[in-house]
Short mmCIF file of C-alpha atoms and ligand atoms in Angstrom, two decimals:
data_model
loop_
_atom_site.label_atom_id
_atom_site.label_comp_id
_atom_site.label_asym_id
_atom_site.label_seq_id
_atom_site.Cartn_x
_atom_site.Cartn_y
_atom_site.Cartn_z
CA MET A 110 10.08 32.17 -6.51
CA ALA A 111 8.45 28.82 -7.38
CA ARG A 112 5.27 28.35 -5.39
CA ARG A 113 5.04 25.56 -2.85
CA ARG A 114 3.27 22.43 -4.07
CA VAL A 115 0.29 21.30 -1.93
CA ALA A 116 -0.30 17.55 -1.70
CA LEU A 117 -3.32 15.84 -0.18
CA VAL A 118 -2.72 12.29 1.09
CA THR A 119 -5.81 10.27 2.02
CA GLY A 120 -4.90 7.44 4.39
CA GLY A 121 -1.82 9.50 5.26
CA ALA A 122 -1.67 8.20 8.85
CA GLY A 123 -1.26 4.62 7.65
CA PHE A 124 1.88 2.66 6.86
CA VAL A 125 2.52 3.76 3.25
CA GLY A 126 0.82 7.16 3.69
CA SER A 127 3.10 8.18 6.54
CA HIS A 128 6.24 7.43 4.51
CA LEU A 129 4.81 9.22 1.49
CA SER A 130 3.91 12.29 3.59
CA GLU A 131 7.40 12.36 5.07
CA ARG A 132 8.96 12.27 1.61
CA LEU A 133 6.65 14.97 0.20
CA LEU A 134 7.56 17.23 3.12
CA ALA A 135 11.26 16.59 2.56
CA GLU A 136 10.75 17.75 -1.04
CA GLY A 137 9.34 21.05 0.20
CA CYS A 138 5.61 20.33 -0.32
CA GLU A 139 2.86 21.34 2.04
CA VAL A 140 1.04 18.12 3.01
CA VAL A 141 -2.57 17.76 4.09
CA CYS A 142 -3.33 14.30 5.40
CA VAL A 143 -6.88 13.03 5.87
CA ASP A 144 -7.45 9.82 7.77
CA SER A 145 -10.23 8.18 9.77
CA PHE A 146 -7.69 6.13 11.80
CA ILE A 147 -9.64 2.92 11.11
CA THR A 148 -6.37 1.03 10.56
CA GLY A 149 -3.84 3.87 10.85
CA SER A 150 -2.82 6.04 13.76
CA PRO A 151 -1.89 9.70 14.40
CA GLN A 152 1.23 8.29 16.06
CA ASN A 153 2.59 7.35 12.61
CA VAL A 154 2.81 11.04 11.71
CA SER A 155 3.32 12.62 15.13
CA HIS A 156 6.96 13.39 14.21
CA LEU A 157 5.87 15.49 11.21
CA GLY A 158 5.35 19.19 11.79
CA GLY A 159 5.65 22.56 10.07
CA ARG A 160 3.98 22.25 6.69
CA PHE A 161 2.06 19.10 7.71
CA PHE A 162 -1.65 19.18 8.56
CA LEU A 163 -3.58 16.18 9.86
CA LEU A 164 -7.38 16.12 9.55
CA GLU A 165 -9.57 13.37 10.96
CA ARG A 166 -12.00 12.68 8.11
CA ASP A 167 -13.67 9.63 6.59
CA VAL A 168 -13.51 9.75 2.79
CA ARG A 169 -16.75 7.79 2.58
CA ARG A 170 -18.35 11.19 3.19
CA PRO A 171 -17.70 14.24 0.97
CA ILE A 172 -14.64 16.19 2.07
CA ARG A 173 -13.82 19.86 1.77
CA ILE A 174 -10.33 21.26 2.07
CA PRO A 175 -9.74 25.01 2.02
CA GLY A 176 -7.22 26.50 -0.41
CA ARG A 177 -5.21 25.14 -3.28
CA VAL A 178 -4.35 21.45 -3.85
CA ASP A 179 -1.98 20.35 -6.64
CA GLU A 180 -1.67 16.60 -6.12
CA VAL A 181 -4.05 14.09 -4.53
CA TYR A 182 -2.72 10.69 -3.46
CA HIS A 183 -5.71 8.46 -2.65
CA LEU A 184 -4.55 5.71 -0.28
CA ALA A 185 -7.48 5.56 2.17
CA SER A 186 -8.54 1.91 2.46
CA PRO A 187 -7.90 -0.90 4.92
CA ALA A 188 -5.31 -3.15 3.25
CA SER A 189 -4.54 -6.22 5.34
CA PRO A 190 -6.23 -9.54 4.51
CA LYS A 191 -7.05 -9.68 8.23
CA SER A 192 -9.50 -6.78 7.56
CA PHE A 193 -11.10 -8.32 4.48
CA GLY A 194 -13.77 -10.13 6.57
CA PRO A 195 -14.52 -7.77 9.49
CA LEU A 196 -14.14 -4.54 7.47
CA ALA A 197 -15.55 -5.80 4.14
CA ILE A 198 -18.26 -3.14 3.93
CA GLU A 199 -15.96 -0.30 4.99
CA ILE A 200 -13.47 -1.47 2.33
CA LEU A 201 -16.13 -1.55 -0.40
CA GLU A 202 -17.42 1.88 0.61
CA SER A 203 -13.92 3.39 0.79
CA GLY A 204 -13.16 2.09 -2.71
CA SER A 205 -16.49 3.26 -4.17
CA ALA A 206 -18.05 6.30 -2.40
CA GLY A 207 -14.63 7.17 -0.94
CA THR A 208 -12.91 7.20 -4.32
CA ARG A 209 -15.78 9.20 -5.80
CA ASN A 210 -15.53 11.84 -3.06
CA VAL A 211 -11.78 12.15 -3.45
CA LEU A 212 -12.04 12.32 -7.26
CA GLU A 213 -14.63 15.11 -6.88
CA LEU A 214 -12.28 16.97 -4.59
CA ALA A 215 -9.42 16.61 -7.10
CA ARG A 216 -11.74 17.84 -9.86
CA SER A 217 -12.87 20.89 -7.86
CA LYS A 218 -9.21 21.80 -7.24
CA ASN A 219 -8.04 20.95 -10.76
CA ALA A 220 -5.46 18.69 -9.11
CA ARG A 221 -3.73 15.54 -10.33
CA PHE A 222 -5.15 12.36 -8.81
CA LEU A 223 -3.26 9.15 -8.07
CA LEU A 224 -5.08 5.98 -7.02
CA ALA A 225 -3.28 3.45 -4.82
CA SER A 226 -4.57 0.29 -6.50
CA THR A 227 -3.19 -3.18 -5.93
CA SER A 228 -1.82 -6.38 -7.42
CA GLU A 229 -5.00 -7.90 -5.96
CA VAL A 230 -6.81 -6.77 -9.13
CA TYR A 231 -5.04 -9.80 -10.69
CA GLY A 232 -6.55 -12.15 -8.04
CA ASP A 233 -5.00 -15.62 -8.10
CA PRO A 234 -3.19 -14.97 -11.39
CA LEU A 235 -3.15 -17.40 -14.31
CA VAL A 236 -0.40 -15.38 -16.04
CA HIS A 237 2.99 -15.10 -14.42
CA PRO A 238 4.63 -12.62 -13.84
CA GLN A 239 1.71 -10.20 -14.13
CA PRO A 240 1.82 -7.45 -16.78
CA GLU A 241 -0.70 -4.58 -16.59
CA ASP A 242 -2.73 -5.92 -19.53
CA TYR A 243 -3.51 -9.16 -17.66
CA ARG A 244 -7.17 -8.88 -16.60
CA GLY A 245 -7.07 -11.08 -13.56
CA ASN A 246 -8.74 -14.06 -11.89
CA VAL A 247 -10.86 -12.74 -9.04
CA SER A 248 -13.74 -14.35 -7.14
CA THR A 249 -16.37 -11.64 -6.72
CA THR A 250 -18.08 -13.44 -3.84
CA GLY A 251 -15.05 -14.83 -1.97
CA VAL A 252 -13.75 -13.17 1.19
CA ARG A 253 -11.00 -11.33 -0.76
CA GLY A 254 -13.63 -10.09 -3.23
CA ALA A 255 -14.48 -7.05 -1.05
CA TYR A 256 -10.96 -5.68 -1.39
CA ASP A 257 -10.24 -6.84 -4.93
CA GLU A 258 -13.52 -5.59 -6.38
CA ALA A 259 -13.36 -2.30 -4.45
CA LYS A 260 -10.01 -1.60 -6.11
CA ARG A 261 -11.20 -2.77 -9.54
CA TYR A 262 -14.20 -0.44 -9.22
CA ALA A 263 -11.92 2.40 -8.06
CA GLU A 264 -9.75 1.89 -11.17
CA ALA A 265 -12.85 1.96 -13.38
CA LEU A 266 -14.18 5.13 -11.71
CA THR A 267 -10.80 6.84 -11.94
CA SER A 268 -10.66 6.00 -15.65
CA ALA A 269 -14.20 7.33 -16.14
CA TYR A 270 -13.22 10.66 -14.52
CA ARG A 271 -10.19 10.86 -16.80
CA ARG A 272 -12.38 10.34 -19.89
CA ARG A 273 -15.42 12.39 -18.86
CA HIS A 274 -13.78 15.26 -16.98
CA ARG A 275 -10.27 15.14 -18.47
CA LEU A 276 -8.90 14.81 -14.96
CA GLN A 277 -5.17 14.04 -14.84
CA THR A 278 -5.24 10.57 -13.27
CA ARG A 279 -2.60 7.97 -12.37
CA ILE A 280 -3.14 4.37 -11.26
CA ALA A 281 -0.45 2.55 -9.26
CA ARG A 282 -0.89 -1.22 -8.92
CA ILE A 283 1.06 -1.80 -5.75
CA PHE A 284 2.52 -5.23 -4.96
CA ASN A 285 3.23 -6.46 -1.40
CA THR A 286 5.08 -3.69 0.42
CA TYR A 287 6.67 -3.83 3.86
CA GLY A 288 8.71 -1.69 6.22
CA PRO A 289 8.73 0.27 9.47
CA ARG A 290 5.37 1.48 10.85
CA MET A 291 3.38 -1.59 9.83
CA ARG A 292 1.28 -2.43 12.87
CA PRO A 293 2.67 -5.43 14.77
CA ASP A 294 -0.88 -6.87 14.85
CA ASP A 295 -1.65 -5.90 11.24
CA GLY A 296 -1.83 -9.59 10.27
CA ARG A 297 0.25 -9.36 7.08
CA LEU A 298 3.21 -11.66 6.51
CA VAL A 299 6.19 -9.45 7.38
CA PRO A 300 4.86 -7.84 10.60
CA ASN A 301 3.61 -11.25 11.78
CA LEU A 302 6.95 -12.97 11.18
CA VAL A 303 9.05 -10.15 12.63
CA ARG A 304 6.92 -9.81 15.76
CA GLN A 305 6.96 -13.59 16.28
CA ALA A 306 10.72 -13.90 15.73
CA LEU A 307 11.50 -11.05 18.15
CA ALA A 308 9.20 -12.55 20.80
CA GLY A 309 10.83 -15.98 20.41
CA GLU A 310 7.50 -17.44 19.24
CA PRO A 311 7.12 -19.95 16.40
CA LEU A 312 6.66 -18.39 12.97
CA THR A 313 3.24 -18.96 11.38
CA VAL A 314 3.26 -20.19 7.79
CA TYR A 315 -0.17 -20.58 6.21
CA GLY A 316 -0.48 -23.75 4.14
CA ASP A 317 2.73 -25.47 3.01
CA GLY A 318 4.52 -22.15 2.41
CA THR A 319 5.28 -22.85 -1.27
CA GLN A 320 3.05 -19.93 -2.35
CA THR A 321 5.15 -16.97 -3.49
CA ARG A 322 5.21 -13.23 -2.97
CA SER A 323 7.50 -10.49 -4.26
CA LEU A 324 8.18 -8.05 -1.45
CA GLN A 325 8.99 -4.40 -2.01
CA TYR A 326 10.56 -2.09 0.58
CA VAL A 327 8.43 0.99 1.29
CA ASP A 328 11.07 3.56 0.21
CA ASP A 329 11.12 2.04 -3.28
CA LEU A 330 7.34 2.29 -3.49
CA VAL A 331 7.32 5.94 -2.39
CA GLU A 332 9.89 6.80 -5.08
CA GLY A 333 7.69 5.04 -7.68
CA LEU A 334 4.55 6.87 -6.54
CA LEU A 335 6.22 10.27 -6.87
CA LEU A 336 7.65 9.47 -10.30
CA LEU A 337 4.28 8.17 -11.47
CA MET A 338 2.38 11.24 -10.22
CA ARG A 339 4.73 13.53 -12.10
CA SER A 340 4.84 11.43 -15.30
CA ASP A 341 2.26 11.55 -18.08
CA GLU A 342 1.44 7.82 -17.82
CA ALA A 343 -2.36 7.49 -17.61
CA GLN A 344 -2.39 3.66 -17.87
CA PRO A 345 -2.05 1.52 -14.71
CA VAL A 346 1.55 0.92 -13.66
CA ASN A 347 2.79 -2.02 -11.57
CA LEU A 348 5.01 -0.93 -8.67
CA GLY A 349 6.64 -3.90 -7.02
CA ASN A 350 9.88 -5.79 -6.62
CA PRO A 351 10.12 -8.64 -9.15
CA GLU A 352 12.30 -10.74 -6.81
CA GLU A 353 9.95 -13.65 -6.06
CA ARG A 354 10.33 -15.82 -2.93
CA SER A 355 8.27 -18.55 -1.33
CA VAL A 356 6.61 -17.73 1.98
CA LEU A 357 8.72 -20.44 3.60
CA GLU A 358 11.94 -18.83 2.31
CA ILE A 359 10.79 -15.45 3.66
CA ALA A 360 10.07 -17.01 7.08
CA GLU A 361 13.54 -18.60 7.16
CA LEU A 362 15.18 -15.30 6.19
CA VAL A 363 13.32 -13.33 8.90
CA SER A 364 14.24 -15.94 11.44
CA ARG A 365 17.93 -15.77 10.50
CA LEU A 366 18.03 -11.95 10.53
CA ALA A 367 16.00 -11.52 13.74
CA GLY A 368 17.83 -14.26 15.58
CA GLY A 369 14.75 -16.25 16.55
CA GLU A 370 14.87 -19.97 17.21
CA GLY A 371 13.38 -20.58 13.79
CA ARG A 372 10.54 -22.94 14.70
CA ILE A 373 7.79 -22.86 12.08
CA VAL A 374 4.15 -23.86 12.60
CA HIS A 375 1.92 -24.47 9.62
CA LEU A 376 -1.65 -23.13 9.87
CA PRO A 377 -4.50 -23.74 7.40
CA PRO A 378 -4.26 -21.60 4.23
CA PRO A 379 -6.69 -18.66 3.97
CA GLU A 380 -9.52 -18.80 1.40
CA ASP A 381 -8.48 -17.86 -2.16
CA ASP A 382 -4.86 -17.21 -1.10
CA PRO A 383 -3.08 -16.38 -4.40
CA ARG A 384 -0.47 -19.06 -5.25
CA ARG A 385 2.04 -16.87 -7.03
CA ARG A 386 2.60 -13.19 -7.35
CA SER A 387 5.31 -11.23 -9.10
CA PRO A 388 5.13 -7.98 -11.07
CA ASP A 389 6.23 -7.45 -14.63
CA ILE A 390 7.68 -3.94 -14.22
CA SER A 391 8.59 -3.27 -17.86
CA ARG A 392 6.12 -0.36 -18.02
CA ALA A 393 7.48 1.30 -14.87
CA ARG A 394 11.03 0.90 -16.19
CA ALA A 395 10.16 2.37 -19.60
CA SER A 396 7.75 5.16 -18.52
CA LEU A 397 9.22 6.21 -15.20
CA GLY A 398 12.82 4.95 -15.36
CA TRP A 399 11.97 3.28 -12.03
CA GLU A 400 13.01 0.01 -10.46
CA PRO A 401 13.41 -1.07 -6.84
CA VAL A 402 16.86 -0.69 -5.31
CA VAL A 403 16.51 -2.08 -1.76
CA ASP A 404 17.09 -5.83 -1.64
CA LEU A 405 15.02 -8.10 0.60
CA GLU A 406 17.72 -8.79 3.15
CA GLU A 407 18.51 -5.09 3.62
CA GLY A 408 14.83 -4.06 3.79
CA LEU A 409 14.00 -6.80 6.29
CA ALA A 410 16.99 -5.86 8.46
CA ARG A 411 15.79 -2.22 8.57
CA THR A 412 12.25 -3.37 9.43
CA ILE A 413 13.44 -5.72 12.17
CA ARG A 414 15.50 -2.90 13.74
CA TRP A 415 12.41 -0.67 13.82
CA PHE A 416 10.18 -3.37 15.33
CA ALA A 417 12.87 -4.26 17.90
CA ALA A 418 13.16 -0.61 19.01
CA GLY A 419 9.35 -0.41 19.40
CA ALA A 420 9.18 -3.68 21.35
CA GLY A 421 11.88 -2.33 23.71
CA ALA A 422 9.93 0.90 24.24
CA ARG A 423 6.69 -1.05 24.91
CA LYS A 424 8.47 -3.19 27.52
CA ARG A 425 9.91 -0.09 29.25
CA ALA A 426 6.44 1.56 29.29
CA ALA A 427 4.88 -1.56 30.84
CA ARG A 428 7.40 -1.59 33.73
P1 NAD B 579 -2.77 1.00 6.20
O1 NAD B 579 -3.96 0.30 6.75
O2 NAD B 579 -1.57 1.15 7.06
O3 NAD B 579 -3.18 2.45 5.67
C1 NAD B 579 -4.47 2.79 5.20
C2 NAD B 579 -4.87 4.11 5.85
O4 NAD B 579 -6.13 4.53 5.32
C3 NAD B 579 -5.03 3.99 7.37
O5 NAD B 579 -4.37 5.06 8.02
C4 NAD B 579 -6.55 4.07 7.56
O6 NAD B 579 -6.91 4.58 8.83
C5 NAD B 579 -6.96 4.95 6.40
N1 NAD B 579 -8.36 4.76 5.98
C6 NAD B 579 -8.97 3.61 5.66
N2 NAD B 579 -10.25 3.85 5.28
C7 NAD B 579 -10.43 5.20 5.36
C8 NAD B 579 -11.52 6.06 5.09
N3 NAD B 579 -12.69 5.59 4.67
N4 NAD B 579 -11.35 7.40 5.25
C9 NAD B 579 -10.16 7.91 5.68
N5 NAD B 579 -9.08 7.12 5.96
C10 NAD B 579 -9.23 5.79 5.80
O7 NAD B 579 -2.38 0.25 4.84
P2 NAD B 579 -1.19 0.52 3.81
O8 NAD B 579 -0.46 -0.75 3.63
O9 NAD B 579 -0.45 1.75 4.18
O10 NAD B 579 -2.01 0.78 2.45
C11 NAD B 579 -2.17 2.08 1.90
C12 NAD B 579 -2.81 1.97 0.52
O11 NAD B 579 -1.96 1.24 -0.37
C13 NAD B 579 -4.15 1.24 0.53
O12 NAD B 579 -5.02 1.86 -0.38
C14 NAD B 579 -3.80 -0.14 0.04
O13 NAD B 579 -4.88 -0.77 -0.58
C15 NAD B 579 -2.66 0.16 -0.94
N6 NAD B 579 -1.79 -1.02 -1.10
C16 NAD B 579 -0.89 -1.37 -0.11
C17 NAD B 579 -0.11 -2.50 -0.29
C18 NAD B 579 0.89 -2.95 0.75
O14 NAD B 579 1.48 -4.01 0.56
N7 NAD B 579 1.15 -2.20 1.80
C19 NAD B 579 -0.24 -3.27 -1.46
C20 NAD B 579 -1.17 -2.89 -2.41
C21 NAD B 579 -1.93 -1.75 -2.23
N1 UDP B 580 1.09 -15.62 5.44
C1 UDP B 580 1.68 -16.59 6.23
N2 UDP B 580 1.80 -16.36 7.58
C2 UDP B 580 1.35 -15.22 8.17
C3 UDP B 580 0.75 -14.22 7.35
C4 UDP B 580 0.64 -14.46 5.98
O1 UDP B 580 2.10 -17.65 5.73
O2 UDP B 580 1.50 -15.10 9.39
C5 UDP B 580 1.03 -15.85 3.96
C6 UDP B 580 -0.34 -15.65 3.34
O3 UDP B 580 -1.10 -16.85 3.38
C7 UDP B 580 0.04 -15.25 1.93
C8 UDP B 580 1.36 -14.49 2.09
O4 UDP B 580 1.87 -14.89 3.36
O5 UDP B 580 0.28 -16.39 1.14
C9 UDP B 580 1.23 -12.98 2.05
O6 UDP B 580 0.19 -12.62 2.94
P1 UDP B 580 -0.18 -11.12 3.31
O7 UDP B 580 -1.31 -11.19 4.29
O8 UDP B 580 1.04 -10.38 3.74
O9 UDP B 580 -0.65 -10.43 1.96
P2 UDP B 580 -1.42 -10.93 0.63
O10 UDP B 580 -0.38 -10.99 -0.41
O11 UDP B 580 -2.03 -12.27 0.89
O12 UDP B 580 -2.42 -9.88 0.39
#
């Protein structure tokens, strides 16, 4: 009988980590999730049982896990721009000491290691769409620098472990991803717009709304992460949906789907807000045979349904 694969997911109680854990369990893996709950919550994984183990740990300190581990998915890091100021030092430490500790763990277990990196390594890109060999336009000292540089360092460290220790490493450069289980107060575009539309509040658009993003539904990302882990692609791979929309278009779409009154208020743009962002996914197509399949309207509709159900439950609990 084939032995059961054991996967470790750091940041497993967060938005992406909870979906990834769910999928790994469905595939028959045993899943160990470590999380400090700084931006995630045990509630995100409270429905998972059986072969699922949740440990409260901060990866900024060395971690020990008993037994065998085959695959390590390193997702532990705050990710919302709302955290970039208040959690700047925690972000830098999670990307540096945290990544080192998790790489050491993978090395001690002879496990494969996958880093959840980000399109933020491209900063405010001067090349469009962004291929993996574009080296980026990042301000080291700006408020986004904490996150961008933490991930750039994490990529460099991961690559050093691959060269020095021959560790099997994978680097996913994840573009904006959305879906159920994002925190309503997370601060990112989709949860903000959906929460506002459902509450009948005006939708906040930062700046004039002509800046673009390319939004990927979480199920597509999870599929890409699994395919990448099990491929032999050691170079960074963009995982994102190439369908590019302006922020204003996204706000209008959410408003239409959620049935809000559609009023938009413009707020000042955040510092260093990238103007355009869209992945070139040629490498993912060629190496993994992967491309996103959930279109924006469908993914947003699923997300709105999940937020609406949660808002209903919160109202009932408050009565
Ligand atoms: P999230 O905040 O929901 O999840 C991050 C999880 O990591 C949380 O559960 C948090 O408590 C945990 N965590 C943070 N620091 C930790 C530490 N030091 N020790 C242990 N746990 C810690 O965010 P997310 O959107 O699910 O992001 C997951 C990963 O994917 C992050 O590494 C993020 O940088 C990357 N990513 C996400 C996106 C996106 O659009 N969602 C885009 C690019 C990259
Ligand atoms: N944004 C917005 N209104 C909001 C939240 C975000 O207009 O309520 C904009 C933000 O300025 C950026 C884009 O939406 O241009 C995506 O922001 P998000 O925080 O989701 O992620 P980012 O891609 O900036 O990391």
